[in-house]
PDB file of N, CA and C in Angstrom:
ATOM      1  N   UNK A  18      40.195   1.173  13.683  1.00 48.00           N
ATOM      2  CA  UNK A  18      40.534  -0.231  13.836  1.00 48.00           C
ATOM      3  C   UNK A  18      40.565  -0.960  12.480  1.00 48.00           C
ATOM      4  N   UNK A  19      41.709  -1.968  12.451  1.00 47.00           N
ATOM      5  CA  UNK A  19      41.935  -2.550  10.971  1.00 47.00           C
ATOM      6  C   UNK A  19      41.306  -3.946  11.001  1.00 47.00           C
ATOM      7  N   UNK A  20      40.637  -3.928   9.947  1.00 49.00           N
ATOM      8  CA  UNK A  20      39.982  -5.402   9.625  1.00 49.00           C
ATOM      9  C   UNK A  20      40.578  -5.895   8.555  1.00 49.00           C
ATOM     10  N   UNK A  21      40.283  -7.206   8.022  1.00 54.00           N
ATOM     11  CA  UNK A  21      40.747  -7.920   6.804  1.00 54.00           C
ATOM     12  C   UNK A  21      40.267  -7.265   5.619  1.00 54.00           C
ATOM     13  N   UNK A  22      39.113  -6.421   5.677  1.00 51.00           N
ATOM     14  CA  UNK A  22      38.443  -5.607   4.741  1.00 51.00           C
ATOM     15  C   UNK A  22      38.996  -4.158   4.532  1.00 51.00           C
ATOM     16  N   UNK A  23      39.935  -3.673   5.593  1.00 50.00           N
ATOM     17  CA  UNK A  23      40.434  -2.296   5.513  1.00 50.00           C
ATOM     18  C   UNK A  23      40.206  -1.686   6.759  1.00 50.00           C
ATOM     19  N   UNK A  24      40.447  -0.453   6.760  1.00 49.00           N
ATOM     20  CA  UNK A  24      40.526   0.190   8.058  1.00 49.00           C
ATOM     21  C   UNK A  24      39.026   0.818   8.062  1.00 49.00           C
ATOM     22  N   UNK A  25      38.352   0.595   9.276  1.00 48.00           N
ATOM     23  CA  UNK A  25      37.143   1.050   9.590  1.00 48.00           C
ATOM     24  C   UNK A  25      37.166   1.995  10.726  1.00 48.00           C
ATOM     25  N   UNK A  26      36.499   3.277  10.762  1.00 51.00           N
ATOM     26  CA  UNK A  26      36.286   4.001  11.916  1.00 51.00           C
ATOM     27  C   UNK A  26      34.835   4.116  12.355  1.00 51.00           C
ATOM     28  N   UNK A  27      34.532   3.817  13.325  1.00 53.00           N
ATOM     29  CA  UNK A  27      32.951   4.178  13.808  1.00 53.00           C
ATOM     30  C   UNK A  27      31.886   3.416  13.109  1.00 53.00           C
ATOM     31  N   UNK A  28      32.381   2.186  12.302  1.00 52.00           N
ATOM     32  CA  UNK A  28      31.383   1.639  11.795  1.00 52.00           C
ATOM     33  C   UNK A  28      31.516   0.021  12.178  1.00 52.00           C
ATOM     34  N   UNK A  29      30.567  -0.578  12.651  1.00 56.00           N
ATOM     35  CA  UNK A  29      30.333  -1.935  13.046  1.00 56.00           C
ATOM     36  C   UNK A  29      30.412  -3.054  11.729  1.00 56.00           C
ATOM     37  N   UNK A  30      31.432  -3.906  11.733  1.00 57.00           N
ATOM     38  CA  UNK A  30      31.506  -4.856  10.750  1.00 57.00           C
ATOM     39  C   UNK A  30      31.081  -6.255  11.078  1.00 57.00           C
ATOM     40  N   UNK A  31      30.873  -6.986   9.958  1.00 61.00           N
ATOM     41  CA  UNK A  31      30.458  -8.254  10.166  1.00 61.00           C
ATOM     42  C   UNK A  31      31.559  -9.303   9.628  1.00 61.00           C
ATOM     43  N   UNK A  32      32.031 -10.465  10.191  1.00 63.00           N
ATOM     44  CA  UNK A  32      32.899 -11.297   9.766  1.00 63.00           C
ATOM     45  C   UNK A  32      32.273 -12.178   8.444  1.00 63.00           C
ATOM     46  N   UNK A  33      30.996 -12.149   8.342  1.00 65.00           N
ATOM     47  CA  UNK A  33      30.396 -12.999   7.294  1.00 65.00           C
ATOM     48  C   UNK A  33      30.422 -12.133   6.134  1.00 65.00           C
ATOM     49  N   UNK A  34      30.534 -12.677   4.814  1.00 69.00           N
ATOM     50  CA  UNK A  34      30.562 -11.697   3.595  1.00 69.00           C
ATOM     51  C   UNK A  34      29.028 -11.538   3.383  1.00 69.00           C
ATOM     52  N   UNK A  35      28.734 -10.190   3.006  1.00 74.00           N
ATOM     53  CA  UNK A  35      27.350  -9.782   2.746  1.00 74.00           C
ATOM     54  C   UNK A  35      27.395  -9.197   1.290  1.00 74.00           C
ATOM     55  N   UNK A  36      26.306  -9.500   0.704  1.00 82.00           N
ATOM     56  CA  UNK A  36      26.181  -9.035  -0.803  1.00 82.00           C
ATOM     57  C   UNK A  36      25.120  -8.311  -1.085  1.00 82.00           C
ATOM     58  N   UNK A  37      25.105  -7.630  -2.113  1.00 87.00           N
ATOM     59  CA  UNK A  37      24.025  -6.918  -2.711  1.00 87.00           C
ATOM     60  C   UNK A  37      24.066  -7.202  -4.167  1.00 87.00           C
ATOM     61  N   UNK A  38      23.057  -7.804  -4.857  1.00 90.00           N
ATOM     62  CA  UNK A  38      23.294  -8.244  -6.207  1.00 90.00           C
ATOM     63  C   UNK A  38      22.461  -6.946  -7.123  1.00 90.00           C
ATOM     64  N   UNK A  39      23.301  -6.200  -7.999  1.00 91.00           N
ATOM     65  CA  UNK A  39      22.769  -5.241  -8.914  1.00 91.00           C
ATOM     66  C   UNK A  39      22.679  -5.629 -10.063  1.00 91.00           C
ATOM     67  N   UNK A  40      21.362  -5.871 -10.688  1.00 91.00           N
ATOM     68  CA  UNK A  40      21.477  -6.190 -12.241  1.00 91.00           C
ATOM     69  C   UNK A  40      21.828  -5.237 -13.055  1.00 91.00           C
ATOM     70  N   UNK A  41      22.132  -5.802 -14.340  1.00 92.00           N
ATOM     71  CA  UNK A  41      22.624  -4.925 -15.500  1.00 92.00           C
ATOM     72  C   UNK A  41      21.446  -3.644 -15.902  1.00 92.00           C
ATOM     73  N   UNK A  42      22.161  -2.440 -15.937  1.00 92.00           N
ATOM     74  CA  UNK A  42      21.495  -1.313 -16.134  1.00 92.00           C
ATOM     75  C   UNK A  42      20.686  -0.623 -15.284  1.00 92.00           C
ATOM     76  N   UNK A  43      20.655  -1.131 -13.920  1.00 94.00           N
ATOM     77  CA  UNK A  43      19.882  -0.566 -12.897  1.00 94.00           C
ATOM     78  C   UNK A  43      20.540   0.774 -12.145  1.00 94.00           C
ATOM     79  N   UNK A  44      19.630   1.470 -11.816  1.00 94.00           N
ATOM     80  CA  UNK A  44      20.108   2.784 -11.145  1.00 94.00           C
ATOM     81  C   UNK A  44      19.524   2.921  -9.629  1.00 94.00           C
ATOM     82  N   UNK A  45      20.565   3.503  -8.917  1.00 93.00           N
ATOM     83  CA  UNK A  45      20.258   3.784  -7.464  1.00 93.00           C
ATOM     84  C   UNK A  45      20.347   5.147  -7.289  1.00 93.00           C
ATOM     85  N   UNK A  46      19.254   5.821  -6.837  1.00 93.00           N
ATOM     86  CA  UNK A  46      19.164   7.142  -6.566  1.00 93.00           C
ATOM     87  C   UNK A  46      20.034   7.673  -5.302  1.00 93.00           C
ATOM     88  N   UNK A  47      20.441   8.866  -5.212  1.00 92.00           N
ATOM     89  CA  UNK A  47      21.463   9.348  -4.355  1.00 92.00           C
ATOM     90  C   UNK A  47      20.715   9.112  -2.886  1.00 92.00           C
ATOM     91  N   UNK A  48      21.380   8.726  -1.928  1.00 91.00           N
ATOM     92  CA  UNK A  48      21.224   8.613  -0.545  1.00 91.00           C
ATOM     93  C   UNK A  48      20.207   7.506  -0.344  1.00 91.00           C
ATOM     94  N   UNK A  49      20.031   6.578  -1.371  1.00 92.00           N
ATOM     95  CA  UNK A  49      19.297   5.315  -1.024  1.00 92.00           C
ATOM     96  C   UNK A  49      20.157   4.370  -0.245  1.00 92.00           C
ATOM     97  N   UNK A  50      19.427   3.591   0.546  1.00 91.00           N
ATOM     98  CA  UNK A  50      19.925   2.579   1.454  1.00 91.00           C
ATOM     99  C   UNK A  50      19.446   1.164   0.939  1.00 91.00           C
ATOM    100  N   UNK A  51      20.351   0.053   0.663  1.00 91.00           N
ATOM    101  CA  UNK A  51      19.943  -1.353   0.140  1.00 91.00           C
ATOM    102  C   UNK A  51      20.353  -2.115   1.264  1.00 91.00           C
ATOM    103  N   UNK A  52      19.663  -2.747   1.975  1.00 90.00           N
ATOM    104  CA  UNK A  52      19.938  -3.836   3.001  1.00 90.00           C
ATOM    105  C   UNK A  52      20.735  -4.872   2.424  1.00 90.00           C
ATOM    106  N   UNK A  53      21.460  -5.540   3.306  1.00 87.00           N
ATOM    107  CA  UNK A  53      22.073  -6.787   2.987  1.00 87.00           C
ATOM    108  C   UNK A  53      21.441  -7.799   2.256  1.00 87.00           C
ATOM    109  N   UNK A  54      21.887  -8.655   1.275  1.00 88.00           N
ATOM    110  CA  UNK A  54      21.350  -9.777   0.678  1.00 88.00           C
ATOM    111  C   UNK A  54      20.024  -9.595  -0.086  1.00 88.00           C
ATOM    112  N   UNK A  55      20.000  -8.310  -0.533  1.00 91.00           N
ATOM    113  CA  UNK A  55      18.973  -7.830  -1.431  1.00 91.00           C
ATOM    114  C   UNK A  55      19.257  -7.964  -2.895  1.00 91.00           C
ATOM    115  N   UNK A  56      18.631  -8.262  -3.698  1.00 93.00           N
ATOM    116  CA  UNK A  56      18.845  -8.412  -5.156  1.00 93.00           C
ATOM    117  C   UNK A  56      18.121  -7.499  -5.878  1.00 93.00           C
ATOM    118  N   UNK A  57      18.580  -6.757  -6.754  1.00 94.00           N
ATOM    119  CA  UNK A  57      17.874  -5.705  -7.645  1.00 94.00           C
ATOM    120  C   UNK A  57      17.849  -6.214  -8.940  1.00 94.00           C
ATOM    121  N   UNK A  58      16.921  -6.420  -9.634  1.00 93.00           N
ATOM    122  CA  UNK A  58      16.948  -7.106 -10.918  1.00 93.00           C
ATOM    123  C   UNK A  58      17.296  -6.052 -12.133  1.00 93.00           C
ATOM    124  N   UNK A  59      17.365  -6.694 -13.301  1.00 94.00           N
ATOM    125  CA  UNK A  59      17.816  -5.937 -14.468  1.00 94.00           C
ATOM    126  C   UNK A  59      17.194  -4.665 -14.836  1.00 94.00           C
ATOM    127  N   UNK A  60      17.620  -3.360 -15.306  1.00 94.00           N
ATOM    128  CA  UNK A  60      16.896  -2.327 -15.573  1.00 94.00           C
ATOM    129  C   UNK A  60      16.047  -1.695 -14.669  1.00 94.00           C
ATOM    130  N   UNK A  61      16.319  -1.789 -13.220  1.00 94.00           N
ATOM    131  CA  UNK A  61      15.486  -1.228 -12.241  1.00 94.00           C
ATOM    132  C   UNK A  61      15.999   0.237 -11.838  1.00 94.00           C
ATOM    133  N   UNK A  62      14.949   0.921 -11.440  1.00 95.00           N
ATOM    134  CA  UNK A  62      15.147   2.381 -10.799  1.00 95.00           C
ATOM    135  C   UNK A  62      14.759   2.449  -9.469  1.00 95.00           C
ATOM    136  N   UNK A  63      15.782   2.741  -8.629  1.00 95.00           N
ATOM    137  CA  UNK A  63      15.415   2.841  -7.239  1.00 95.00           C
ATOM    138  C   UNK A  63      15.604   4.491  -6.918  1.00 95.00           C
ATOM    139  N   UNK A  64      14.391   5.028  -6.549  1.00 95.00           N
ATOM    140  CA  UNK A  64      14.222   6.519  -6.202  1.00 95.00           C
ATOM    141  C   UNK A  64      15.224   7.076  -5.248  1.00 95.00           C
ATOM    142  N   UNK A  65      15.639   8.204  -5.308  1.00 94.00           N
ATOM    143  CA  UNK A  65      16.469   8.897  -4.202  1.00 94.00           C
ATOM    144  C   UNK A  65      15.947   8.902  -2.918  1.00 94.00           C
ATOM    145  N   UNK A  66      16.696   8.452  -1.994  1.00 94.00           N
ATOM    146  CA  UNK A  66      16.348   8.347  -0.520  1.00 94.00           C
ATOM    147  C   UNK A  66      15.425   7.277  -0.175  1.00 94.00           C
ATOM    148  N   UNK A  67      15.303   6.321  -1.132  1.00 95.00           N
ATOM    149  CA  UNK A  67      14.540   5.125  -0.839  1.00 95.00           C
ATOM    150  C   UNK A  67      15.249   4.089   0.215  1.00 95.00           C
ATOM    151  N   UNK A  68      14.721   3.288   0.836  1.00 95.00           N
ATOM    152  CA  UNK A  68      15.343   2.126   1.512  1.00 95.00           C
ATOM    153  C   UNK A  68      14.675   0.867   1.059  1.00 95.00           C
ATOM    154  N   UNK A  69      15.553   0.168   0.446  1.00 95.00           N
ATOM    155  CA  UNK A  69      15.254  -1.331  -0.057  1.00 95.00           C
ATOM    156  C   UNK A  69      15.488  -2.293   0.770  1.00 95.00           C
ATOM    157  N   UNK A  70      14.406  -2.837   1.161  1.00 94.00           N
ATOM    158  CA  UNK A  70      14.203  -3.889   2.254  1.00 94.00           C
ATOM    159  C   UNK A  70      14.149  -5.277   1.698  1.00 94.00           C
ATOM    160  N   UNK A  71      13.738  -5.471   0.502  1.00 94.00           N
ATOM    161  CA  UNK A  71      13.506  -6.775  -0.205  1.00 94.00           C
ATOM    162  C   UNK A  71      13.855  -6.719  -1.654  1.00 94.00           C
ATOM    163  N   UNK A  72      14.054  -7.917  -2.093  1.00 94.00           N
ATOM    164  CA  UNK A  72      14.453  -7.975  -3.595  1.00 94.00           C
ATOM    165  C   UNK A  72      13.344  -7.255  -4.614  1.00 94.00           C
ATOM    166  N   UNK A  73      13.830  -6.874  -5.596  1.00 94.00           N
ATOM    167  CA  UNK A  73      13.198  -6.175  -6.580  1.00 94.00           C
ATOM    168  C   UNK A  73      13.199  -6.856  -8.026  1.00 94.00           C
ATOM    169  N   UNK A  74      12.283  -7.105  -8.592  1.00 94.00           N
ATOM    170  CA  UNK A  74      11.939  -7.828  -9.799  1.00 94.00           C
ATOM    171  C   UNK A  74      12.536  -7.175 -10.912  1.00 94.00           C
ATOM    172  N   UNK A  75      12.816  -7.762 -12.121  1.00 94.00           N
ATOM    173  CA  UNK A  75      13.337  -6.867 -13.258  1.00 94.00           C
ATOM    174  C   UNK A  75      12.505  -5.807 -13.698  1.00 94.00           C
ATOM    175  N   UNK A  76      12.955  -4.669 -14.303  1.00 94.00           N
ATOM    176  CA  UNK A  76      12.163  -3.644 -14.791  1.00 94.00           C
ATOM    177  C   UNK A  76      11.256  -2.792 -13.921  1.00 94.00           C
ATOM    178  N   UNK A  77      11.561  -2.855 -12.683  1.00 95.00           N
ATOM    179  CA  UNK A  77      10.660  -2.281 -11.768  1.00 95.00           C
ATOM    180  C   UNK A  77      11.107  -0.923 -11.382  1.00 95.00           C
ATOM    181  N   UNK A  78      10.243   0.040 -10.949  1.00 96.00           N
ATOM    182  CA  UNK A  78      10.536   1.485 -10.473  1.00 96.00           C
ATOM    183  C   UNK A  78      10.108   1.258  -8.923  1.00 96.00           C
ATOM    184  N   UNK A  79      10.932   1.615  -8.070  1.00 96.00           N
ATOM    185  CA  UNK A  79      10.717   1.696  -6.625  1.00 96.00           C
ATOM    186  C   UNK A  79      11.112   2.907  -5.846  1.00 96.00           C
ATOM    187  N   UNK A  80      10.213   3.331  -5.082  1.00 96.00           N
ATOM    188  CA  UNK A  80      10.417   4.699  -4.274  1.00 96.00           C
ATOM    189  C   UNK A  80       9.842   4.397  -2.804  1.00 96.00           C
ATOM    190  N   UNK A  81      10.286   5.336  -1.935  1.00 96.00           N
ATOM    191  CA  UNK A  81      10.059   5.447  -0.575  1.00 96.00           C
ATOM    192  C   UNK A  81      10.660   4.443   0.419  1.00 96.00           C
ATOM    193  N   UNK A  82      10.327   4.690   1.748  1.00 92.00           N
ATOM    194  CA  UNK A  82      10.858   3.934   3.007  1.00 92.00           C
ATOM    195  C   UNK A  82       9.832   3.229   3.661  1.00 92.00           C
ATOM    196  N   UNK A  83       9.751   1.999   3.480  1.00 94.00           N
ATOM    197  CA  UNK A  83      10.445   1.047   2.610  1.00 94.00           C
ATOM    198  C   UNK A  83      10.033   1.097   1.216  1.00 94.00           C
ATOM    199  N   UNK A  84      10.903   0.806   0.287  1.00 95.00           N
ATOM    200  CA  UNK A  84      10.591   0.919  -1.131  1.00 95.00           C
ATOM    201  C   UNK A  84       9.570   0.142  -1.599  1.00 95.00           C
ATOM    202  N   UNK A  85       8.548   0.790  -2.177  1.00 95.00           N
ATOM    203  CA  UNK A  85       7.397   0.087  -2.776  1.00 95.00           C
ATOM    204  C   UNK A  85       7.393   0.323  -4.385  1.00 95.00           C
ATOM    205  N   UNK A  86       7.053  -0.810  -4.956  1.00 93.00           N
ATOM    206  CA  UNK A  86       6.943  -0.972  -6.448  1.00 93.00           C
ATOM    207  C   UNK A  86       5.814   0.131  -6.982  1.00 93.00           C
ATOM    208  N   UNK A  87       6.330   1.046  -7.906  1.00 91.00           N
ATOM    209  CA  UNK A  87       5.337   2.019  -8.385  1.00 91.00           C
ATOM    210  C   UNK A  87       4.990   2.007  -9.878  1.00 91.00           C
ATOM    211  N   UNK A  88       5.840   0.906 -10.496  1.00 74.00           N
ATOM    212  CA  UNK A  88       5.406   0.697 -11.915  1.00 74.00           C
ATOM    213  C   UNK A  88       6.657  -0.171 -12.521  1.00 74.00           C
ATOM    214  N   UNK A  89       6.504  -0.192 -13.843  1.00 70.00           N
ATOM    215  CA  UNK A  89       7.557  -0.886 -14.453  1.00 70.00           C
ATOM    216  C   UNK A  89       8.234   0.149 -15.396  1.00 70.00           C
ATOM    217  N   UNK A  90       9.606  -0.215 -15.667  1.00 60.00           N
ATOM    218  CA  UNK A  90      10.473   0.594 -16.284  1.00 60.00           C
ATOM    219  C   UNK A  90      10.329   0.213 -17.956  1.00 60.00           C
TER     220      UNK A  90
END
């Protein structure tokens, strides 16, 4: 099916704009999922396979499902 955002196959889309804010220098590990309207602060590290359900402060290291803060960067 074709939407104003491009062609989508097998994915449900939303008419409202959805954002994820990624701070300067932050890293997101492979296979991680970041939910809509979540802000990731500056210089954060999100571990591989993590599910980020809420905003992360600057310089944090988060891992797990749901992602929990494990330390400061």
